[in-house]
mmCIF file of C-alpha atoms in Angstrom:
data_model
loop_
_atom_site.group_PDB
_atom_site.id
_atom_site.type_symbol
_atom_site.label_atom_id
_atom_site.label_comp_id
_atom_site.label_asym_id
_atom_site.label_seq_id
_atom_site.Cartn_x
_atom_site.Cartn_y
_atom_site.Cartn_z
ATOM 1 C CA MET A 1002 63.435 106.375 136.947
ATOM 2 C CA ALA A 1003 60.605 106.869 134.451
ATOM 3 C CA HIS A 1004 61.397 106.196 130.819
ATOM 4 C CA ARG A 1005 59.783 105.864 127.410
ATOM 5 C CA ARG A 1006 60.436 103.598 124.449
ATOM 6 C CA VAL A 1007 60.948 105.018 120.973
ATOM 7 C CA SER A 1008 60.375 102.453 118.213
ATOM 8 C CA PHE A 1009 60.784 102.830 114.442
ATOM 9 C CA ILE A 1010 61.990 101.020 111.323
ATOM 10 C CA LEU A 1011 65.141 102.067 109.463
ATOM 11 C CA ALA A 1012 64.191 103.486 106.075
ATOM 12 C CA GLU A 1013 65.728 102.695 102.690
ATOM 13 C CA ASP A 1014 69.435 103.341 102.061
ATOM 14 C CA PRO A 1015 70.433 104.126 105.651
ATOM 15 C CA PRO A 1016 73.878 105.578 106.390
ATOM 16 C CA ALA A 1017 76.411 102.850 107.069
ATOM 17 C CA ARG A 1018 76.900 103.830 110.736
ATOM 18 C CA LEU A 1019 74.282 103.230 113.407
ATOM 19 C CA ASP A 1020 74.580 106.701 114.963
ATOM 20 C CA LYS A 1021 74.087 108.432 111.621
ATOM 21 C CA ALA A 1022 71.173 106.162 110.694
ATOM 22 C CA LEU A 1023 69.441 106.906 113.987
ATOM 23 C CA ALA A 1024 69.999 110.645 113.574
ATOM 24 C CA ARG A 1025 68.344 110.447 110.140
ATOM 25 C CA ASP A 1026 65.382 108.213 110.998
ATOM 26 C CA VAL A 1027 64.464 108.855 114.638
ATOM 27 C CA PRO A 1028 61.066 110.631 114.721
ATOM 28 C CA GLU A 1029 61.534 114.414 114.861
ATOM 29 C CA ALA A 1030 58.909 114.677 117.595
ATOM 30 C CA GLU A 1031 61.273 112.821 119.949
ATOM 31 C CA ALA A 1032 63.767 115.737 119.758
ATOM 32 C CA LEU A 1033 66.817 113.509 120.193
ATOM 33 C CA SER A 1034 69.995 115.193 119.001
ATOM 34 C CA ARG A 1035 72.919 113.279 117.501
ATOM 35 C CA THR A 1036 74.901 113.905 120.707
ATOM 36 C CA ARG A 1037 72.097 112.480 122.841
ATOM 37 C CA LEU A 1038 71.712 109.478 120.536
ATOM 38 C CA ALA A 1039 75.439 108.733 120.744
ATOM 39 C CA ARG A 1040 75.183 108.752 124.522
ATOM 40 C CA LEU A 1041 72.175 106.432 124.468
ATOM 41 C CA ILE A 1042 74.019 103.980 122.211
ATOM 42 C CA ALA A 1043 77.008 103.934 124.571
ATOM 43 C CA GLU A 1044 74.697 103.385 127.548
ATOM 44 C CA GLY A 1045 73.174 100.274 125.952
ATOM 45 C CA ALA A 1046 69.785 101.903 125.478
ATOM 46 C CA VAL A 1047 69.508 101.031 121.750
ATOM 47 C CA THR A 1048 68.451 97.695 120.285
ATOM 48 C CA VAL A 1049 68.566 96.852 116.582
ATOM 49 C CA ALA A 1050 66.563 93.816 115.445
ATOM 50 C CA GLY A 1051 66.193 92.821 119.103
ATOM 51 C CA THR A 1052 69.911 93.012 119.957
ATOM 52 C CA VAL A 1053 71.513 95.680 122.132
ATOM 53 C CA VAL A 1054 74.144 97.576 120.121
ATOM 54 C CA THR A 1055 76.706 99.791 121.882
ATOM 55 C CA ASP A 1056 78.984 100.511 118.916
ATOM 56 C CA ALA A 1057 78.038 103.786 117.214
ATOM 57 C CA LYS A 1058 79.871 102.611 114.072
ATOM 58 C CA ALA A 1059 77.921 99.347 113.794
ATOM 59 C CA ARG A 1060 76.536 98.656 110.304
ATOM 60 C CA VAL A 1061 72.779 98.614 109.835
ATOM 61 C CA THR A 1062 70.406 97.786 106.989
ATOM 62 C CA ALA A 1063 67.033 99.042 105.815
ATOM 63 C CA GLY A 1064 63.988 97.474 107.448
ATOM 64 C CA GLN A 1065 65.634 96.720 110.797
ATOM 65 C CA ALA A 1066 63.514 97.502 113.855
ATOM 66 C CA VAL A 1067 65.056 99.939 116.301
ATOM 67 C CA GLU A 1068 64.004 100.529 119.892
ATOM 68 C CA ILE A 1069 65.513 103.239 122.073
ATOM 69 C CA THR A 1070 64.892 103.448 125.806
ATOM 70 C CA VAL A 1071 64.935 107.109 126.808
ATOM 71 C CA GLU A 1072 64.966 108.070 130.451
ATOM 72 C CA ALA A 1073 62.769 110.976 131.453
ATOM 73 C CA ALA A 1074 64.685 114.219 131.784
ATOM 74 C CA GLU A 1075 66.140 114.722 135.238
ATOM 75 C CA GLU A 1076 65.210 117.719 137.311
ATOM 76 C CA SER A 1077 67.928 120.372 137.391
ATOM 77 C CA HIS A 1078 69.858 120.959 140.617
ATOM 78 C CA ILE A 1079 69.462 124.710 139.995
ATOM 79 C CA ALA A 1080 66.583 126.242 141.934
ATOM 80 C CA PRO A 1081 63.789 128.030 140.017
ATOM 81 C CA GLU A 1082 63.325 131.681 141.009
ATOM 82 C CA ALA A 1083 60.363 133.860 140.065
ATOM 83 C CA ILE A 1084 62.304 136.716 138.488
ATOM 84 C CA PRO A 1085 60.523 138.881 135.873
ATOM 85 C CA LEU A 1086 61.710 138.384 132.293
ATOM 86 C CA ASP A 1087 61.396 140.620 129.220
ATOM 87 C CA ILE A 1088 60.338 137.960 126.706
ATOM 88 C CA VAL A 1089 60.513 138.940 123.036
ATOM 89 C CA HIS A 1090 59.463 135.575 121.547
ATOM 90 C CA GLU A 1091 58.647 132.111 122.855
ATOM 91 C CA ASP A 1092 57.553 128.827 121.307
ATOM 92 C CA ALA A 1093 57.791 125.141 122.159
ATOM 93 C CA ASP A 1094 61.493 124.950 121.301
ATOM 94 C CA LEU A 1095 63.115 128.225 122.224
ATOM 95 C CA ILE A 1096 62.770 131.551 123.952
ATOM 96 C CA VAL A 1097 64.232 134.943 122.977
ATOM 97 C CA LEU A 1098 64.536 137.531 125.713
ATOM 98 C CA ASN A 1099 65.966 140.945 126.413
ATOM 99 C CA LYS A 1100 68.358 140.567 129.348
ATOM 100 C CA PRO A 1101 68.733 143.569 131.645
ATOM 101 C CA ALA A 1102 72.161 144.848 132.633
ATOM 102 C CA GLY A 1103 73.216 143.448 135.992
ATOM 103 C CA MET A 1104 71.838 139.931 135.487
ATOM 104 C CA VAL A 1105 74.249 136.990 135.272
ATOM 105 C CA VAL A 1106 73.258 134.370 132.695
ATOM 106 C CA HIS A 1107 74.277 131.147 134.478
ATOM 107 C CA PRO A 1108 74.895 130.304 138.152
ATOM 108 C CA ALA A 1109 78.541 130.223 139.208
ATOM 109 C CA PRO A 1110 80.338 129.888 142.548
ATOM 110 C CA GLY A 1111 80.169 133.635 143.121
ATOM 111 C CA THR A 1112 76.586 133.959 141.862
ATOM 112 C CA PRO A 1113 74.583 130.885 142.902
ATOM 113 C CA GLY A 1114 71.190 132.523 142.412
ATOM 114 C CA GLY A 1115 69.341 135.415 140.841
ATOM 115 C CA THR A 1116 70.539 134.408 137.375
ATOM 116 C CA LEU A 1117 68.787 134.150 134.043
ATOM 117 C CA VAL A 1118 68.810 130.345 134.285
ATOM 118 C CA ASN A 1119 67.090 130.480 137.695
ATOM 119 C CA ALA A 1120 64.439 132.746 136.184
ATOM 120 C CA LEU A 1121 63.970 130.543 133.103
ATOM 121 C CA LEU A 1122 63.491 127.402 135.192
ATOM 122 C CA ALA A 1123 60.653 129.132 137.023
ATOM 123 C CA HIS A 1124 59.137 130.614 133.873
ATOM 124 C CA CYS A 1125 59.284 127.514 131.671
ATOM 125 C CA GLY A 1126 58.407 124.909 134.288
ATOM 126 C CA ASP A 1127 57.259 121.676 132.626
ATOM 127 C CA ASP A 1128 57.686 123.201 129.134
ATOM 128 C CA LEU A 1129 61.361 122.217 129.232
ATOM 129 C CA SER A 1130 61.494 118.902 127.358
ATOM 130 C CA GLY A 1131 65.089 118.326 128.397
ATOM 131 C CA VAL A 1132 68.483 119.378 127.119
ATOM 132 C CA GLY A 1133 71.095 116.629 127.288
ATOM 133 C CA GLY A 1134 68.819 114.519 129.495
ATOM 134 C CA MET A 1135 68.147 117.233 132.065
ATOM 135 C CA LYS A 1136 65.282 119.676 132.447
ATOM 136 C CA ARG A 1137 67.219 122.866 131.966
ATOM 137 C CA PRO A 1138 67.362 125.717 129.473
ATOM 138 C CA GLY A 1139 70.006 125.262 126.786
ATOM 139 C CA ILE A 1140 72.409 128.194 126.932
ATOM 140 C CA VAL A 1141 74.118 128.436 123.536
ATOM 141 C CA HIS A 1142 75.595 131.929 123.961
ATOM 142 C CA ARG A 1143 75.965 134.465 126.735
ATOM 143 C CA ILE A 1144 76.342 138.177 127.201
ATOM 144 C CA ASP A 1145 78.212 139.702 130.106
ATOM 145 C CA LYS A 1146 76.490 140.514 133.382
ATOM 146 C CA ASP A 1147 76.605 144.274 132.763
ATOM 147 C CA THR A 1148 75.728 144.076 129.056
ATOM 148 C CA SER A 1149 72.051 144.320 128.152
ATOM 149 C CA GLY A 1150 70.206 142.854 125.213
ATOM 150 C CA LEU A 1151 69.026 139.847 123.251
ATOM 151 C CA LEU A 1152 69.663 136.179 123.979
ATOM 152 C CA VAL A 1153 68.151 133.018 122.509
ATOM 153 C CA VAL A 1154 67.823 129.986 124.787
ATOM 154 C CA ALA A 1155 66.826 126.450 123.781
ATOM 155 C CA LYS A 1156 63.937 124.668 125.499
ATOM 156 C CA SER A 1157 64.436 121.319 123.725
ATOM 157 C CA ASP A 1158 67.387 119.115 122.837
ATOM 158 C CA ALA A 1159 66.719 119.532 119.115
ATOM 159 C CA ALA A 1160 66.718 123.326 119.398
ATOM 160 C CA HIS A 1161 69.873 123.286 121.508
ATOM 161 C CA GLN A 1162 71.708 121.185 118.936
ATOM 162 C CA GLY A 1163 70.539 123.276 115.989
ATOM 163 C CA LEU A 1164 71.318 126.619 117.599
ATOM 164 C CA ALA A 1165 74.742 125.447 118.770
ATOM 165 C CA GLN A 1166 75.606 124.470 115.185
ATOM 166 C CA GLN A 1167 74.615 127.912 113.900
ATOM 167 C CA PHE A 1168 76.785 129.665 116.484
ATOM 168 C CA GLU A 1169 79.659 127.326 115.693
ATOM 169 C CA ARG A 1170 79.336 128.097 111.976
ATOM 170 C CA HIS A 1171 79.097 131.863 112.692
ATOM 171 C CA THR A 1172 75.808 132.181 110.782
ATOM 172 C CA VAL A 1173 73.934 133.947 113.600
ATOM 173 C CA GLU A 1174 73.360 137.680 113.053
ATOM 174 C CA ARG A 1175 74.420 139.722 116.088
ATOM 175 C CA TYR A 1176 74.640 143.508 116.167
ATOM 176 C CA TYR A 1177 75.567 145.552 119.231
ATOM 177 C CA ARG A 1178 75.451 149.242 120.129
ATOM 178 C CA ALA A 1179 78.521 150.531 121.969
ATOM 179 C CA LEU A 1180 79.508 153.990 123.203
ATOM 180 C CA VAL A 1181 83.286 154.340 122.977
ATOM 181 C CA HIS A 1182 85.954 156.902 123.775
ATOM 182 C CA GLY A 1183 87.354 158.628 120.725
ATOM 183 C CA THR A 1184 86.083 158.342 117.167
ATOM 184 C CA PRO A 1185 87.534 155.518 115.070
ATOM 185 C CA GLU A 1186 88.361 156.838 111.599
ATOM 186 C CA ALA A 1187 90.118 155.281 108.617
ATOM 187 C CA SER A 1188 92.170 158.484 108.321
ATOM 188 C CA ASP A 1189 93.675 158.058 111.813
ATOM 189 C CA PRO A 1190 97.341 157.054 111.334
ATOM 190 C CA ARG A 1191 97.542 155.836 114.946
ATOM 191 C CA LEU A 1192 94.718 153.370 114.430
ATOM 192 C CA ARG A 1193 96.163 152.143 111.168
ATOM 193 C CA GLY A 1194 99.290 151.284 113.114
ATOM 194 C CA VAL A 1195 97.464 149.062 115.599
ATOM 195 C CA ARG A 1196 98.283 145.419 114.934
ATOM 196 C CA GLY A 1197 95.198 143.483 113.887
ATOM 197 C CA ALA A 1198 93.251 146.636 112.890
ATOM 198 C CA SER A 1199 92.250 147.407 109.313
ATOM 199 C CA PHE A 1200 89.498 149.275 107.514
ATOM 200 C CA GLU A 1201 86.990 148.040 104.971
ATOM 201 C CA PRO A 1202 84.967 150.237 102.583
ATOM 202 C CA GLY A 1203 82.447 152.458 104.349
ATOM 203 C CA ASN A 1204 84.812 153.353 107.229
ATOM 204 C CA ILE A 1205 84.225 149.911 108.763
ATOM 205 C CA LEU A 1206 86.846 149.058 111.354
ATOM 206 C CA LYS A 1207 87.854 145.372 111.316
ATOM 207 C CA LEU A 1208 89.737 143.882 114.270
ATOM 208 C CA THR A 1209 91.311 140.452 113.787
ATOM 209 C CA THR A 1210 93.291 138.872 116.635
ATOM 210 C CA GLN A 1211 93.492 135.843 118.867
ATOM 211 C CA LEU A 1212 91.899 136.069 122.319
ATOM 212 C CA ALA A 1213 92.727 134.131 125.473
ATOM 213 C CA ARG A 1214 92.357 134.479 129.210
ATOM 214 C CA HIS A 1215 94.818 136.987 130.673
ATOM 215 C CA ARG A 1216 97.832 135.262 132.245
ATOM 216 C CA THR A 1217 97.685 137.151 135.554
ATOM 217 C CA ASP A 1218 94.113 138.478 135.753
ATOM 218 C CA ARG A 1219 91.761 135.540 135.179
ATOM 219 C CA GLN A 1220 88.728 137.846 134.966
ATOM 220 C CA ARG A 1221 90.030 139.482 131.786
ATOM 221 C CA GLN A 1222 90.700 138.453 128.217
ATOM 222 C CA ALA A 1223 93.904 139.392 126.427
ATOM 223 C CA VAL A 1224 94.733 140.043 122.781
ATOM 224 C CA LEU A 1225 97.268 137.618 121.313
ATOM 225 C CA PHE A 1226 98.631 136.915 117.848
ATOM 226 C CA GLN A 1227 99.760 133.372 118.581
ATOM 227 C CA GLY A 1228 97.694 130.847 120.500
ATOM 228 C CA GLY A 1229 94.269 131.631 121.912
ATOM 229 C CA ARG A 1230 91.103 131.614 119.823
ATOM 230 C CA HIS A 1231 90.513 133.417 116.532
ATOM 231 C CA ALA A 1232 88.309 136.505 116.940
ATOM 232 C CA VAL A 1233 86.952 138.990 114.391
ATOM 233 C CA THR A 1234 84.918 142.129 115.200
ATOM 234 C CA ARG A 1235 83.646 144.780 112.809
ATOM 235 C CA ALA A 1236 82.423 148.227 113.833
ATOM 236 C CA ARG A 1237 81.230 151.408 112.196
ATOM 237 C CA THR A 1238 80.600 154.844 113.631
ATOM 238 C CA VAL A 1239 76.933 155.827 113.856
ATOM 239 C CA GLU A 1240 77.180 159.160 115.742
ATOM 240 C CA ARG A 1241 79.912 161.411 117.132
ATOM 241 C CA PHE A 1242 79.629 163.527 120.263
ATOM 242 C CA GLY A 1243 81.581 166.523 121.531
ATOM 243 C CA ALA A 1244 83.365 169.539 120.083
ATOM 244 C CA PRO A 1245 85.833 168.261 119.114
ATOM 245 C CA ALA A 1246 84.307 164.768 118.924
ATOM 246 C CA VAL A 1247 85.416 162.726 121.928
ATOM 247 C CA LEU A 1248 82.855 159.904 121.972
ATOM 248 C CA ALA A 1249 81.257 157.747 119.297
ATOM 249 C CA LEU A 1250 78.205 155.523 119.148
ATOM 250 C CA MET A 1251 79.310 152.398 117.312
ATOM 251 C CA GLU A 1252 77.455 149.571 115.626
ATOM 252 C CA CYS A 1253 79.497 146.414 116.196
ATOM 253 C CA TRP A 1254 78.945 142.977 114.751
ATOM 254 C CA LEU A 1255 80.605 139.674 115.445
ATOM 255 C CA GLU A 1256 82.082 137.165 113.050
ATOM 256 C CA THR A 1257 83.110 135.091 116.049
ATOM 257 C CA GLY A 1258 81.715 135.159 119.574
ATOM 258 C CA ARG A 1259 84.429 135.108 122.240
ATOM 259 C CA THR A 1260 84.240 136.162 125.873
ATOM 260 C CA HIS A 1261 84.353 139.984 126.194
ATOM 261 C CA GLN A 1262 85.170 140.173 122.480
ATOM 262 C CA ILE A 1263 83.835 143.642 121.650
ATOM 263 C CA ARG A 1264 85.103 145.111 124.912
ATOM 264 C CA VAL A 1265 88.655 143.806 124.595
ATOM 265 C CA HIS A 1266 88.872 144.477 120.851
ATOM 266 C CA MET A 1267 87.747 148.096 121.124
ATOM 267 C CA ALA A 1268 90.138 148.641 124.037
ATOM 268 C CA HIS A 1269 92.960 147.133 121.966
ATOM 269 C CA ALA A 1270 92.143 149.646 119.224
ATOM 270 C CA GLY A 1271 92.383 152.492 121.749
ATOM 271 C CA HIS A 1272 88.621 153.061 121.847
ATOM 272 C CA GLY A 1273 87.513 151.475 125.112
ATOM 273 C CA LEU A 1274 83.824 151.406 125.984
ATOM 274 C CA VAL A 1275 82.445 154.122 128.241
ATOM 275 C CA GLY A 1276 82.024 152.755 131.781
ATOM 276 C CA ASP A 1277 84.168 149.660 131.231
ATOM 277 C CA ALA A 1278 86.453 149.624 134.272
ATOM 278 C CA THR A 1279 87.871 146.201 133.353
ATOM 279 C CA TYR A 1280 89.294 147.331 130.019
ATOM 280 C CA GLY A 1281 90.150 150.951 130.769
ATOM 281 C CA GLY A 1282 86.940 152.583 129.630
ATOM 282 C CA ARG A 1283 86.842 155.127 132.483
ATOM 283 C CA ARG A 1284 89.006 157.722 130.779
ATOM 284 C CA ARG A 1285 89.208 161.453 131.317
ATOM 285 C CA LEU A 1286 87.332 163.529 128.780
ATOM 286 C CA PRO A 1287 89.080 166.571 127.306
ATOM 287 C CA LYS A 1288 87.937 169.759 129.025
ATOM 288 C CA ALA A 1289 85.281 171.772 127.222
ATOM 289 C CA ALA A 1290 84.543 169.025 124.693
ATOM 290 C CA LEU A 1291 81.204 168.467 126.458
ATOM 291 C CA PRO A 1292 79.196 170.583 128.897
ATOM 292 C CA GLU A 1293 80.270 169.618 132.421
ATOM 293 C CA PRO A 1294 76.846 168.190 133.447
ATOM 294 C CA VAL A 1295 76.926 165.878 130.420
ATOM 295 C CA ALA A 1296 80.570 164.959 130.990
ATOM 296 C CA ALA A 1297 79.640 164.089 134.572
ATOM 297 C CA GLN A 1298 76.923 161.734 133.285
ATOM 298 C CA VAL A 1299 79.490 160.000 131.095
ATOM 299 C CA ARG A 1300 81.937 159.627 133.989
ATOM 300 C CA ALA A 1301 79.176 158.280 136.243
ATOM 301 C CA PHE A 1302 77.861 155.661 133.810
ATOM 302 C CA PRO A 1303 78.041 152.559 136.018
ATOM 303 C CA ARG A 1304 78.694 149.795 133.470
ATOM 304 C CA GLN A 1305 80.123 149.154 130.030
ATOM 305 C CA ALA A 1306 77.945 150.968 127.495
ATOM 306 C CA LEU A 1307 77.131 147.893 125.421
ATOM 307 C CA HIS A 1308 73.768 146.558 124.250
ATOM 308 C CA ALA A 1309 72.984 143.468 122.143
ATOM 309 C CA ALA A 1310 70.482 145.152 119.843
ATOM 310 C CA VAL A 1311 69.846 142.677 116.991
ATOM 311 C CA LEU A 1312 69.698 138.882 116.932
ATOM 312 C CA GLY A 1313 68.917 136.835 113.828
ATOM 313 C CA PHE A 1314 69.012 133.077 113.218
ATOM 314 C CA THR A 1315 67.220 130.202 111.509
ATOM 315 C CA HIS A 1316 64.700 128.465 113.735
ATOM 316 C CA PRO A 1317 66.424 125.132 114.452
ATOM 317 C CA VAL A 1318 63.183 123.125 114.287
ATOM 318 C CA THR A 1319 60.826 124.911 111.876
ATOM 319 C CA GLY A 1320 63.478 126.389 109.552
ATOM 320 C CA ALA A 1321 61.838 129.847 109.709
ATOM 321 C CA GLU A 1322 64.088 132.900 109.546
ATOM 322 C CA MET A 1323 63.931 134.792 112.844
ATOM 323 C CA ARG A 1324 65.167 138.338 113.502
ATOM 324 C CA PHE A 1325 64.643 140.438 116.621
ATOM 325 C CA GLU A 1326 65.556 143.957 117.735
ATOM 326 C CA ALA A 1327 65.667 145.317 121.273
ATOM 327 C CA PRO A 1328 65.594 149.054 122.033
ATOM 328 C CA LEU A 1329 68.311 150.580 124.166
ATOM 329 C CA PRO A 1330 67.681 150.264 127.917
ATOM 330 C CA GLU A 1331 66.766 153.373 129.870
ATOM 331 C CA ASP A 1332 70.242 154.130 131.250
ATOM 332 C CA PHE A 1333 71.921 153.941 127.837
ATOM 333 C CA ALA A 1334 69.118 155.865 126.100
ATOM 334 C CA THR A 1335 69.224 158.604 128.753
ATOM 335 C CA LEU A 1336 72.967 159.072 128.318
ATOM 336 C CA LEU A 1337 72.633 159.277 124.531
ATOM 337 C CA ALA A 1338 69.816 161.820 124.868
ATOM 338 C CA ALA A 1339 72.062 164.018 126.999
ATOM 339 C CA LEU A 1340 74.911 163.724 124.496
ATOM 340 C CA ARG A 1341 72.608 164.552 121.587
ATOM 341 C CA GLY A 1342 71.290 167.545 123.496
ATOM 342 C CA ALA A 1343 74.843 168.779 124.009
ATOM 343 C CA VAL A 1344 75.534 168.436 120.283
ATOM 344 C CA ALA A 1345 72.363 170.353 119.442
ATOM 345 C CA GLU A 1346 73.370 173.211 121.751
ATOM 346 C CA SER A 1347 76.930 173.483 120.434
#
């Protein structure tokens, strides 16, 4: 297998451990993350002063010569597919795109092809410098198949590491648009009685629970208050529809990013997303609250009405602040237009 040699001298006052010293002094252009460096040390690919060192905790001193043998990134086993992409931004390290509803992010046993990763492999080609030693896009977060909107994907190991840290620290800005049944209000005594629900100033609904895979339905997530993973969602009402109001357009933002988080949290609060069959979002609308043609459009909406509208983060390589917005897709925008028309006529 082809490989390259990375050589450099440890600078003054290096960290006591080899892995930390390498992470500090390895040339940035090599795009070797701390995780990748740790693996290379364990594999015997690092020499210090001419001696192979496999202990990541080994002590080092300034002025020692380091040589790292890095194998060329392997080709991915996933097949490239020429699928059109809505690219919002792209540079040498990452790509931001607007995923359409209906597209799965990563291949799985039930969806071996036609995914975002298949499309990215075809689009990026040789521009992928390798993530974890393999030529593949670095998926640091996902949105559900039937959710539309913004995703950032790493093209280099350095970008993958930096983005993953930001998601882990919950510093990434993510705002969603969701159309829900009912209208969440701080004055609603029922909602104030829902465990894990509270309100912050400005009529902002805060949902704080644990989430874990459902015990009997492995395709769903379940709300827990012991065990599982900590999850926090905030949401505020942007528009109300119907007379009386029976639907609300919500702006939701994530403090954490768990599977199905917005969908399961809003359902737990009694305000399931329109079109969300998994979490009970296909509810009957009260008669006469909306004109029947508009109510029929709501009932026929084929997916959860959820769109990842805003994505903001710090560029993991350049340090630049990045922020992107994606307009609502046609199906969601058309439904909102019909609801707004019904409000205007009432």
